[in-house]
Amino acid sequence: MKPLAEKEKDAGRFTRARMPPRERRVRVTQATTTADKHGGGYLPFAIDVRWGDEWHQNDIVGCAYLKTGALFVKRGDEYRPASVLLGKSAEAVAGVCTPGAKERA
């Protein structure tokens, strides 16, 4: 969240981008990792924001891969590397942040 806050701090007051929130908080939405379609374990997270007195939940949702440190955020129906939040172009990555098929007994 620090790189995102720094990017927003550098933005001018007269911009078409939305104003940065007064405060953010990160919530890990699941206590254990889930295996994705490729077998990698991830933890889903959500970032809540506050502009005034009220918190708005799930402003940003995504997942973190603990072994690699990779972060992905949801844009529409797809997950992209979290670098898109910093204005970098990144293609959607298939199969991340999506639970794999359950094994049949």
XYZ file of N, CA and C in Angstrom:
315
model
N 0.811 -1.186 0.000
C 0.000 0.000 0.000
C 0.861 1.258 0.000
N 2.102 1.155 0.458
C 2.969 2.333 0.478
C 3.225 2.878 -0.924
N 3.575 2.023 -1.915
C 3.787 2.568 -3.260
C 2.538 3.247 -3.829
N 1.366 2.704 -3.549
C 0.124 3.306 -4.027
C -0.103 4.662 -3.362
N 0.126 4.747 -2.061
C -0.038 6.017 -1.346
C 0.956 7.061 -1.852
N 2.192 6.648 -2.140
C 3.196 7.579 -2.653
C 2.816 8.086 -4.033
N 2.299 7.203 -4.876
C 1.868 7.605 -6.219
C 0.741 8.622 -6.126
N -0.219 8.371 -5.255
C -1.350 9.278 -5.111
C -0.934 10.608 -4.484
N 0.075 10.580 -3.625
C 0.561 11.809 -2.992
C 1.165 12.742 -4.033
N 1.804 12.167 -5.046
C 2.455 12.960 -6.082
C 1.474 13.507 -7.113
N 0.251 13.003 -7.138
C -0.739 13.473 -8.105
C -1.159 14.899 -7.751
N -1.418 15.677 -8.756
C -1.850 17.053 -8.531
C -3.291 17.127 -8.047
N -3.651 18.276 -7.532
C -5.027 18.459 -7.056
C -5.997 18.525 -8.222
N -5.550 19.006 -9.364
C -6.420 19.173 -10.518
C -6.173 18.035 -11.501
N -6.766 16.917 -11.205
C -6.606 15.724 -12.021
C -7.967 15.085 -12.234
N -8.076 14.300 -13.278
C -9.332 13.590 -13.539
C -9.439 12.307 -12.723
N -8.344 11.883 -12.155
C -8.360 10.676 -11.316
C -9.109 10.977 -10.022
N -9.692 9.949 -9.434
C -10.415 10.185 -8.186
C -9.432 10.556 -7.083
N -9.923 11.326 -6.153
C -9.090 11.757 -5.032
C -8.738 10.544 -4.173
N -7.538 10.520 -3.611
C -7.163 9.378 -2.771
C -7.985 9.362 -1.484
N -8.227 8.176 -0.954
C -8.985 8.095 0.293
C -8.171 8.647 1.461
N -8.878 8.991 2.512
C -8.223 9.483 3.720
C -7.451 8.364 4.401
N -7.990 7.160 4.307
C -7.373 6.021 4.997
C -7.698 4.736 4.246
N -6.788 3.760 4.355
C -6.992 2.425 3.781
C -6.692 1.383 4.846
N -7.340 0.224 4.699
C -6.991 -0.916 5.555
C -7.075 -2.175 4.709
N -6.183 -3.099 4.996
C -6.136 -4.370 4.273
C -6.708 -5.456 5.165
N -7.557 -6.274 4.599
C -8.111 -7.425 5.311
C -7.763 -8.688 4.537
N -7.235 -9.681 5.228
C -7.067 -11.011 4.642
C -8.395 -11.714 4.867
N -9.035 -12.144 3.790
C -10.417 -12.620 3.887
C -10.548 -14.119 4.105
N -9.426 -14.801 4.227
C -9.446 -16.250 4.441
C -8.233 -16.624 5.279
N -8.411 -17.526 6.228
C -7.328 -17.859 7.164
C -6.303 -18.838 6.594
N -6.687 -19.621 5.608
C -5.771 -20.618 5.041
C -5.622 -20.394 3.545
N -4.515 -20.886 3.000
C -4.289 -20.732 1.563
C -5.190 -21.674 0.771
N -5.444 -21.276 -0.460
C -6.221 -22.076 -1.406
C -5.329 -22.355 -2.600
N -5.392 -23.566 -3.137
C -4.609 -23.912 -4.324
C -5.339 -23.419 -5.567
N -4.597 -22.755 -6.458
C -5.201 -22.300 -7.704
C -5.164 -23.401 -8.759
N -5.535 -23.069 -9.982
C -5.596 -24.056 -11.062
C -4.231 -24.640 -11.397
N -3.171 -23.914 -11.056
C -1.814 -24.386 -11.336
C -1.160 -25.023 -10.114
N -1.881 -25.076 -8.990
C -1.352 -25.686 -7.778
C -0.675 -24.729 -6.819
N -0.589 -23.456 -7.190
C 0.021 -22.463 -6.302
C -0.940 -22.049 -5.202
N -0.424 -21.836 -3.993
C -1.269 -21.446 -2.868
C -1.362 -19.934 -2.740
N -2.573 -19.425 -2.561
C -2.779 -17.986 -2.428
C -3.737 -17.663 -1.285
N -3.656 -16.434 -0.816
C -4.582 -15.900 0.184
C -5.326 -14.718 -0.434
N -6.652 -14.728 -0.407
C -7.396 -13.572 -0.910
C -7.362 -12.423 0.097
N -7.393 -11.196 -0.415
C -7.413 -10.018 0.447
C -8.375 -8.980 -0.121
N -8.718 -8.020 0.713
C -9.542 -6.888 0.292
C -8.971 -5.628 0.928
N -9.057 -4.531 0.207
C -8.637 -3.235 0.723
C -9.881 -2.367 0.845
N -10.125 -1.894 2.056
C -11.249 -1.008 2.333
C -10.726 0.427 2.372
N -11.578 1.383 2.010
C -11.165 2.783 1.984
C -12.141 3.639 2.780
N -11.633 4.780 3.226
C -12.473 5.739 3.951
C -12.137 7.138 3.448
N -13.159 7.844 2.956
C -12.976 9.235 2.549
C -13.457 10.176 3.643
N -14.602 9.899 4.224
C -15.156 10.716 5.303
C -15.235 9.888 6.564
N -16.442 9.731 7.072
C -16.643 8.960 8.295
C -16.927 7.487 8.040
N -17.329 7.142 6.819
C -17.747 5.769 6.534
C -16.676 4.993 5.773
N -16.555 3.724 6.143
C -15.667 2.814 5.429
C -16.429 2.194 4.264
N -15.749 2.026 3.131
C -16.308 1.354 1.956
C -15.492 0.082 1.753
N -16.154 -1.054 1.924
C -15.450 -2.333 1.856
C -15.198 -2.757 0.412
N -14.138 -3.546 0.252
C -13.802 -4.202 -1.013
C -13.575 -3.221 -2.160
N -12.945 -2.092 -1.883
C -12.612 -1.152 -2.949
C -11.650 -1.813 -3.931
N -10.725 -2.572 -3.394
C -9.793 -3.365 -4.204
C -9.807 -4.767 -3.625
N -9.944 -5.765 -4.479
C -9.841 -7.156 -4.031
C -8.773 -7.842 -4.868
N -8.152 -8.845 -4.277
C -7.106 -9.549 -4.986
C -6.614 -10.731 -4.189
N -5.408 -11.186 -4.535
C -4.827 -12.307 -3.815
C -3.313 -12.162 -3.775
N -2.726 -12.807 -2.783
C -1.281 -12.799 -2.586
C -0.780 -14.232 -2.582
N 0.269 -14.486 -3.357
C 0.923 -15.792 -3.373
C 2.088 -15.722 -2.397
N 1.997 -16.512 -1.336
C 2.965 -16.406 -0.247
C 4.366 -16.853 -0.644
N 4.482 -17.902 -1.452
C 5.816 -18.413 -1.811
C 6.574 -17.453 -2.717
N 5.878 -16.818 -3.655
C 6.553 -15.948 -4.620
C 6.446 -14.473 -4.275
N 5.471 -14.117 -3.432
C 5.246 -12.714 -3.117
C 4.452 -11.973 -4.180
N 3.971 -12.684 -5.190
C 3.208 -12.058 -6.273
C 1.847 -11.588 -5.766
N 1.461 -10.386 -6.185
C 0.166 -9.812 -5.826
C -0.643 -9.582 -7.095
N -1.920 -9.931 -7.041
C -2.821 -9.721 -8.165
C -4.064 -9.009 -7.667
N -4.626 -8.128 -8.505
C -5.859 -7.423 -8.163
C -6.891 -7.675 -9.249
N -8.140 -7.645 -8.842
C -9.233 -7.930 -9.764
C -9.640 -6.649 -10.486
N -9.697 -6.730 -11.800
C -10.173 -5.654 -12.663
C -11.239 -6.264 -13.559
N -12.496 -5.920 -13.323
C -13.583 -6.570 -14.049
C -13.681 -8.008 -13.588
N -13.627 -8.931 -14.522
C -13.678 -10.357 -14.191
C -12.306 -11.013 -14.217
N -11.248 -10.219 -14.407
C -9.906 -10.770 -14.567
C -8.975 -10.285 -13.457
N -7.924 -11.054 -13.245
C -6.896 -10.678 -12.274
C -5.644 -10.248 -13.022
N -5.096 -9.128 -12.596
C -3.890 -8.573 -13.206
C -2.845 -8.335 -12.114
N -1.566 -8.264 -12.480
C -0.550 -7.938 -11.478
C -0.883 -6.608 -10.796
N -0.575 -6.500 -9.524
C -0.916 -5.306 -8.745
C -0.235 -4.048 -9.262
N 0.737 -4.176 -10.127
C 1.406 -3.002 -10.700
C 0.439 -2.123 -11.490
N -0.726 -2.653 -11.888
C -1.709 -1.825 -12.596
C -2.205 -0.688 -11.702
N -2.162 -0.878 -10.389
C -2.583 0.182 -9.473
C -1.632 1.371 -9.505
N -0.418 1.133 -9.984
C 0.587 2.191 -10.073
C 0.653 2.791 -11.469
N -0.311 2.419 -12.327
C -0.374 2.972 -13.671
C 0.401 2.197 -14.710
N 0.919 1.047 -14.357
C 1.678 0.246 -15.313
C 0.736 -0.663 -16.087
N 1.056 -0.893 -17.332
C 0.245 -1.762 -18.176
C 0.588 -3.217 -17.882
N -0.434 -4.038 -17.715
C -0.214 -5.461 -17.439
C -1.406 -6.249 -17.959
N -1.118 -7.335 -18.612
C -2.164 -8.210 -19.137
C -2.746 -9.061 -18.018
N -3.977 -9.500 -18.217
C -4.616 -10.418 -17.274
C -3.859 -11.742 -17.274
N -3.819 -12.385 -16.115
C -3.127 -13.662 -15.969
C -4.179 -14.736 -15.719
N -4.246 -15.698 -16.611
C -5.248 -16.761 -16.499
C -4.908 -17.719 -15.364
N -5.936 -18.130 -14.629
C -5.777 -19.176 -13.619
C -5.317 -18.730 -12.251
N -4.974 -17.448 -12.081
C -4.551 -17.002 -10.753
C -5.768 -16.590 -9.935
N -5.641 -16.712 -8.636
C -6.692 -16.300 -7.686
C -8.009 -17.030 -7.907
N -7.957 -18.151 -8.582
C -9.149 -18.950 -8.852
C -8.904 -20.345 -8.308
N -9.778 -20.836 -7.439
C -9.559 -22.175 -6.879
C -9.492 -23.236 -7.970
N -8.586 -24.193 -7.790
C -8.475 -25.305 -8.723
C -9.617 -26.281 -8.532
N -9.763 -27.190 -9.472
C -10.819 -28.200 -9.381
C -10.549 -29.116 -8.193
N -11.593 -29.439 -7.474
C -11.456 -30.347 -6.324
C -11.194 -31.760 -6.838
N -10.318 -32.442 -6.112
C -10.010 -33.821 -6.500
C -11.185 -34.730 -6.184
N -11.431 -35.650 -7.072
C -12.524 -36.604 -6.858
C -12.001 -37.828 -6.130
N -12.820 -38.357 -5.241
C -12.416 -39.527 -4.455
C -12.599 -40.796 -5.228
